[in-house]
mmCIF file of C-alpha atoms and ligand atoms in Angstrom:
data_model
loop_
_atom_site.group_PDB
_atom_site.id
_atom_site.type_symbol
_atom_site.label_atom_id
_atom_site.label_comp_id
_atom_site.label_asym_id
_atom_site.label_seq_id
_atom_site.Cartn_x
_atom_site.Cartn_y
_atom_site.Cartn_z
ATOM 1 C CA MET A 30 -2.720 -8.429 -8.923
ATOM 2 C CA ILE A 31 -1.999 -8.115 -5.214
ATOM 3 C CA LYS A 32 1.635 -7.617 -4.232
ATOM 4 C CA VAL A 33 3.188 -8.596 -0.894
ATOM 5 C CA ALA A 34 6.136 -6.586 0.430
ATOM 6 C CA PRO A 35 7.693 -8.149 3.542
ATOM 7 C CA SER A 36 9.445 -5.684 5.845
ATOM 8 C CA ILE A 37 13.006 -6.573 6.831
ATOM 9 C CA LEU A 38 12.465 -4.652 10.086
ATOM 10 C CA ALA A 39 11.181 -7.936 11.517
ATOM 11 C CA GLY A 40 14.210 -9.871 10.207
ATOM 12 C CA ASP A 41 17.548 -10.824 11.774
ATOM 13 C CA PHE A 42 19.767 -7.711 11.456
ATOM 14 C CA SER A 43 22.932 -9.831 11.540
ATOM 15 C CA GLU A 44 21.760 -11.815 8.476
ATOM 16 C CA MET A 45 20.072 -9.307 6.163
ATOM 17 C CA GLY A 46 21.546 -10.705 2.957
ATOM 18 C CA LYS A 47 20.152 -14.116 3.827
ATOM 19 C CA VAL A 48 16.793 -12.644 4.847
ATOM 20 C CA VAL A 49 16.192 -10.929 1.501
ATOM 21 C CA ARG A 50 17.258 -14.021 -0.454
ATOM 22 C CA GLN A 51 14.870 -16.192 1.563
ATOM 23 C CA LEU A 52 12.041 -13.700 1.030
ATOM 24 C CA GLU A 53 12.660 -13.685 -2.718
ATOM 25 C CA GLU A 54 12.591 -17.498 -2.807
ATOM 26 C CA ALA A 55 9.400 -17.443 -0.727
ATOM 27 C CA GLY A 56 7.565 -15.399 -3.375
ATOM 28 C CA ALA A 57 7.795 -11.823 -2.069
ATOM 29 C CA ASP A 58 7.077 -9.152 -4.691
ATOM 30 C CA TRP A 59 8.936 -6.227 -3.133
ATOM 31 C CA ILE A 60 11.305 -5.904 -0.164
ATOM 32 C CA HIS A 61 10.091 -3.180 2.216
ATOM 33 C CA ILE A 62 12.835 -1.247 4.011
ATOM 34 C CA ASP A 63 11.813 0.839 7.046
ATOM 35 C CA VAL A 64 14.087 3.826 7.575
ATOM 36 C CA MET A 65 13.571 5.650 10.887
ATOM 37 C CA ASP A 66 15.521 8.676 12.079
ATOM 38 C CA GLY A 67 14.780 8.950 15.806
ATOM 39 C CA GLN A 68 13.026 12.275 15.108
ATOM 40 C CA PHE A 69 9.927 11.714 13.010
ATOM 41 C CA VAL A 70 9.509 8.470 14.956
ATOM 42 C CA PRO A 71 11.394 7.568 18.166
ATOM 43 C CA PRO A 72 13.536 4.619 16.979
ATOM 44 C CA ILE A 73 16.541 4.779 14.683
ATOM 45 C CA THR A 74 16.825 1.829 12.306
ATOM 46 C CA PHE A 75 19.303 2.249 9.450
ATOM 47 C CA GLY A 76 20.022 4.478 6.478
ATOM 48 C CA HIS A 77 20.915 4.078 2.810
ATOM 49 C CA GLN A 78 23.824 1.762 3.693
ATOM 50 C CA MET A 79 21.283 -1.008 4.327
ATOM 51 C CA VAL A 80 19.959 -0.622 0.777
ATOM 52 C CA GLU A 81 23.508 -0.711 -0.562
ATOM 53 C CA ALA A 82 24.211 -3.872 1.459
ATOM 54 C CA VAL A 83 21.175 -5.870 0.327
ATOM 55 C CA ARG A 84 21.066 -4.557 -3.264
ATOM 56 C CA PRO A 85 23.413 -7.244 -4.651
ATOM 57 C CA LYS A 86 21.541 -10.015 -2.806
ATOM 58 C CA THR A 87 18.189 -9.794 -4.616
ATOM 59 C CA ASP A 88 16.611 -8.798 -7.926
ATOM 60 C CA LEU A 89 13.379 -7.739 -6.226
ATOM 61 C CA PRO A 90 12.432 -4.069 -6.092
ATOM 62 C CA LEU A 91 13.677 -2.403 -2.902
ATOM 63 C CA ASP A 92 10.869 -0.298 -1.442
ATOM 64 C CA VAL A 93 12.187 2.349 0.950
ATOM 65 C CA HIS A 94 9.710 3.783 3.472
ATOM 66 C CA LEU A 95 11.239 6.982 4.840
ATOM 67 C CA MET A 96 10.014 7.710 8.365
ATOM 68 C CA VAL A 97 12.284 10.721 8.648
ATOM 69 C CA ASN A 98 11.978 14.492 8.920
ATOM 70 C CA ASP A 99 13.103 16.475 5.876
ATOM 71 C CA PRO A 100 13.041 13.418 3.566
ATOM 72 C CA GLU A 101 14.199 15.560 0.629
ATOM 73 C CA LYS A 102 17.719 15.437 2.097
ATOM 74 C CA GLN A 103 17.765 11.631 1.817
ATOM 75 C CA ILE A 104 16.582 11.038 -1.760
ATOM 76 C CA GLU A 105 19.936 11.204 -3.511
ATOM 77 C CA PHE A 106 21.565 8.808 -1.011
ATOM 78 C CA PHE A 107 18.860 6.184 -1.549
ATOM 79 C CA VAL A 108 18.861 6.608 -5.326
ATOM 80 C CA GLN A 109 22.624 6.020 -5.392
ATOM 81 C CA ALA A 110 22.273 3.036 -3.056
ATOM 82 C CA GLY A 111 19.959 1.273 -5.526
ATOM 83 C CA ALA A 112 16.423 1.804 -4.221
ATOM 84 C CA ASP A 113 13.547 1.192 -6.665
ATOM 85 C CA CYS A 114 10.731 2.902 -4.761
ATOM 86 C CA ILE A 115 10.838 5.672 -2.173
ATOM 87 C CA SER A 116 7.876 6.815 -0.117
ATOM 88 C CA VAL A 117 7.733 9.948 2.032
ATOM 89 C CA HIS A 118 5.280 10.958 4.754
ATOM 90 C CA VAL A 119 3.019 13.923 4.031
ATOM 91 C CA GLU A 120 3.426 14.891 7.712
ATOM 92 C CA ALA A 121 7.223 15.091 7.356
ATOM 93 C CA ALA A 122 7.779 16.552 3.910
ATOM 94 C CA ASN A 123 7.788 20.352 3.837
ATOM 95 C CA HIS A 124 8.410 20.251 0.104
ATOM 96 C CA LEU A 125 6.161 17.371 -0.878
ATOM 97 C CA HIS A 126 5.704 18.190 -4.574
ATOM 98 C CA LYS A 127 9.417 18.873 -5.096
ATOM 99 C CA THR A 128 10.435 15.713 -3.239
ATOM 100 C CA ILE A 129 8.070 13.484 -5.235
ATOM 101 C CA HIS A 130 9.399 14.922 -8.456
ATOM 102 C CA SER A 131 13.014 14.412 -7.466
ATOM 103 C CA ILE A 132 12.200 10.715 -6.870
ATOM 104 C CA LYS A 133 10.430 10.439 -10.250
ATOM 105 C CA GLU A 134 13.175 12.296 -12.122
ATOM 106 C CA ALA A 135 15.693 9.769 -10.797
ATOM 107 C CA GLY A 136 13.591 7.047 -12.468
ATOM 108 C CA LEU A 137 12.164 5.532 -9.284
ATOM 109 C CA LYS A 138 8.601 4.894 -8.186
ATOM 110 C CA ALA A 139 7.383 7.562 -5.763
ATOM 111 C CA GLY A 140 4.961 7.031 -2.905
ATOM 112 C CA ILE A 141 3.277 9.295 -0.368
ATOM 113 C CA VAL A 142 2.448 8.040 3.107
ATOM 114 C CA LEU A 143 -0.425 8.943 5.427
ATOM 115 C CA ASN A 144 -0.516 8.197 9.147
ATOM 116 C CA PRO A 145 -3.821 6.787 10.431
ATOM 117 C CA GLY A 146 -4.822 10.204 11.834
ATOM 118 C CA THR A 147 -3.949 12.256 8.741
ATOM 119 C CA ALA A 148 -6.787 13.539 6.546
ATOM 120 C CA THR A 149 -6.766 11.952 3.094
ATOM 121 C CA HIS A 150 -7.519 15.248 1.309
ATOM 122 C CA THR A 151 -3.936 16.351 2.065
ATOM 123 C CA ILE A 152 -2.732 14.177 -0.823
ATOM 124 C CA GLU A 153 -5.139 15.560 -3.446
ATOM 125 C CA PRO A 154 -2.690 18.084 -4.945
ATOM 126 C CA VAL A 155 -0.104 15.377 -5.642
ATOM 127 C CA ILE A 156 -2.101 12.176 -6.159
ATOM 128 C CA ALA A 157 -1.707 12.327 -9.953
ATOM 129 C CA ASP A 158 2.077 12.584 -9.581
ATOM 130 C CA VAL A 159 2.738 9.449 -7.511
ATOM 131 C CA ASP A 160 2.934 5.729 -8.264
ATOM 132 C CA PHE A 161 1.418 4.671 -4.970
ATOM 133 C CA VAL A 162 -0.193 5.951 -1.785
ATOM 134 C CA LEU A 163 0.794 4.197 1.434
ATOM 135 C CA GLN A 164 -1.930 4.247 4.074
ATOM 136 C CA MET A 165 -0.456 3.379 7.475
ATOM 137 C CA THR A 166 -2.642 0.977 9.420
ATOM 138 C CA VAL A 167 -0.620 1.511 12.630
ATOM 139 C CA ASN A 168 1.165 4.588 13.930
ATOM 140 C CA PRO A 169 4.662 4.293 12.499
ATOM 141 C CA GLY A 170 7.724 3.512 14.592
ATOM 142 C CA PHE A 171 7.487 -0.129 15.576
ATOM 143 C CA GLY A 172 6.737 -3.512 14.066
ATOM 144 C CA GLY A 173 4.307 -5.932 15.674
ATOM 145 C CA GLN A 174 1.564 -3.413 16.553
ATOM 146 C CA ALA A 175 -2.174 -4.042 16.282
ATOM 147 C CA PHE A 176 -3.985 -3.055 13.072
ATOM 148 C CA ILE A 177 -6.106 0.130 13.433
ATOM 149 C CA PRO A 178 -9.513 -0.650 11.834
ATOM 150 C CA SER A 179 -10.486 3.018 11.282
ATOM 151 C CA ALA A 180 -7.677 3.242 8.700
ATOM 152 C CA LEU A 181 -9.878 1.111 6.412
ATOM 153 C CA GLU A 182 -12.089 4.172 5.871
ATOM 154 C CA ASN A 183 -9.036 6.091 4.677
ATOM 155 C CA ILE A 184 -8.202 3.306 2.225
ATOM 156 C CA LYS A 185 -11.736 3.529 0.795
ATOM 157 C CA ARG A 186 -11.468 7.310 0.461
ATOM 158 C CA ILE A 187 -8.136 7.017 -1.346
ATOM 159 C CA ARG A 188 -9.590 4.297 -3.615
ATOM 160 C CA SER A 189 -12.442 6.648 -4.619
ATOM 161 C CA MET A 190 -10.024 9.507 -5.201
ATOM 162 C CA ILE A 191 -7.945 7.304 -7.537
ATOM 163 C CA ASP A 192 -10.906 5.752 -9.355
ATOM 164 C CA GLU A 193 -12.690 9.085 -9.893
ATOM 165 C CA ARG A 194 -9.558 10.410 -11.571
ATOM 166 C CA GLN A 195 -8.846 7.096 -13.353
ATOM 167 C CA LEU A 196 -5.243 7.134 -12.167
ATOM 168 C CA PRO A 197 -2.798 4.199 -12.391
ATOM 169 C CA VAL A 198 -1.940 4.597 -8.696
ATOM 170 C CA ASP A 199 -1.540 1.684 -6.283
ATOM 171 C CA ILE A 200 -2.629 1.697 -2.648
ATOM 172 C CA GLN A 201 -0.127 0.190 -0.239
ATOM 173 C CA VAL A 202 -0.953 -0.622 3.380
ATOM 174 C CA ASP A 203 1.507 -1.072 6.229
ATOM 175 C CA GLY A 204 1.134 -2.109 9.855
ATOM 176 C CA GLY A 205 -0.537 -5.046 11.540
ATOM 177 C CA VAL A 206 -1.175 -6.767 8.219
ATOM 178 C CA ASN A 207 -1.812 -10.518 8.551
ATOM 179 C CA SER A 208 -3.968 -13.003 6.670
ATOM 180 C CA LYS A 209 -7.133 -11.657 8.360
ATOM 181 C CA THR A 210 -6.543 -7.911 8.103
ATOM 182 C CA ALA A 211 -5.149 -8.316 4.568
ATOM 183 C CA ILE A 212 -8.595 -9.363 3.287
ATOM 184 C CA GLN A 213 -10.148 -6.222 4.787
ATOM 185 C CA CYS A 214 -7.474 -4.037 3.195
ATOM 186 C CA ILE A 215 -7.940 -5.652 -0.221
ATOM 187 C CA GLN A 216 -11.716 -5.234 0.008
ATOM 188 C CA ALA A 217 -11.203 -1.550 0.853
ATOM 189 C CA GLY A 218 -9.035 -1.128 -2.255
ATOM 190 C CA ALA A 219 -5.425 -1.881 -1.300
ATOM 191 C CA THR A 220 -3.153 -3.531 -3.893
ATOM 192 C CA ILE A 221 0.240 -3.756 -2.136
ATOM 193 C CA LEU A 222 0.455 -5.271 1.343
ATOM 194 C CA VAL A 223 3.447 -4.682 3.602
ATOM 195 C CA ALA A 224 3.901 -7.282 6.329
ATOM 196 C CA GLY A 225 6.663 -7.548 8.902
ATOM 197 C CA SER A 226 5.976 -9.881 11.789
ATOM 198 C CA ALA A 227 3.273 -11.870 9.956
ATOM 199 C CA VAL A 228 5.884 -13.052 7.441
ATOM 200 C CA LEU A 229 9.225 -12.977 9.260
ATOM 201 C CA GLY A 230 7.671 -14.391 12.420
ATOM 202 C CA ALA A 231 6.227 -17.373 10.542
ATOM 203 C CA GLN A 232 7.914 -20.776 10.243
ATOM 204 C CA ASP A 233 7.284 -20.858 6.520
ATOM 205 C CA TYR A 234 7.691 -17.487 4.783
ATOM 206 C CA GLY A 235 6.176 -18.798 1.551
ATOM 207 C CA GLU A 236 3.023 -19.980 3.237
ATOM 208 C CA ALA A 237 2.670 -16.692 5.148
ATOM 209 C CA ILE A 238 3.093 -14.627 1.959
ATOM 210 C CA ALA A 239 0.547 -16.772 0.094
ATOM 211 C CA GLN A 240 -1.991 -16.419 2.925
ATOM 212 C CA ILE A 241 -1.619 -12.635 2.989
ATOM 213 C CA ARG A 242 -1.993 -12.428 -0.787
ATOM 214 C CA GLY A 243 -5.294 -14.294 -0.309
HETATM 215 C C1 DX5 B 23 6.036 0.500 11.086
HETATM 216 C C2 DX5 B 23 6.720 0.096 9.803
HETATM 217 C C3 DX5 B 23 6.170 -1.156 9.255
HETATM 218 C C4 DX5 B 23 6.443 -2.367 10.111
HETATM 219 C C5 DX5 B 23 5.346 -3.362 9.886
HETATM 220 O O1 DX5 B 23 6.475 1.742 11.473
HETATM 221 O O2 DX5 B 23 6.560 1.081 8.819
HETATM 222 O O3 DX5 B 23 6.607 -1.381 7.929
HETATM 223 O O4 DX5 B 23 7.673 -2.965 9.806
HETATM 224 O O5 DX5 B 23 5.464 -4.378 10.810
HETATM 225 P P1 DX5 B 23 4.216 -5.309 11.180
HETATM 226 O O6 DX5 B 23 3.756 -5.959 9.923
HETATM 227 O O7 DX5 B 23 4.805 -6.265 12.170
HETATM 228 O O8 DX5 B 23 3.162 -4.429 11.786
HETATM 229 ZN ZN1 ZN B 24 6.964 0.507 6.627
#
């Protein structure tokens, strides 16, 4: 089963409660929440207060993508705020194993994230410990960027790594995902598709989500 996780980064910041309710009604599986700190990536978006604010507005899992340095400092805040999934970048986490386990011990799903230029073997020591691997298909920091086709090779490598070990680990993709690139990601082995502008920029969110799901 393919899941679609629209990113609220592309939504109206003055109406976030409404945005998540509309996405739930439109058939979204998860709500993707892009947290940026102005250090790991240039922009600053929002912190755990956004999760706290939208938590009462939807029953869908809230999927927090931490684009921050030292993500271990943030875990407790996001757990308390009501997140269901937290993913951390391998490039940003100095204590990757410890951070993943603190997410799991809190009862949440844990994900590890790779930038398009990061070697996939860096996740081998922890792949059995996570619920999903997020392969970025753009360089993180901004919505609305063009899909980077070479990231498809990384998805295939991660798929082999998971299948060889027979692990129940999902592959999430994020960046430039639309109805066309989604098919390529699914064929390469992805199971959870994040989409910002392709959903929130559409007239009909439901139709956009269904097209991405394929
Ligand atoms: C990029 C973010 C993405 C972004 C995706 O740094 O992690 O989640 O919101 O936006 P689109 O789908 O527009 O590329
Ligand atoms: Zn994201």
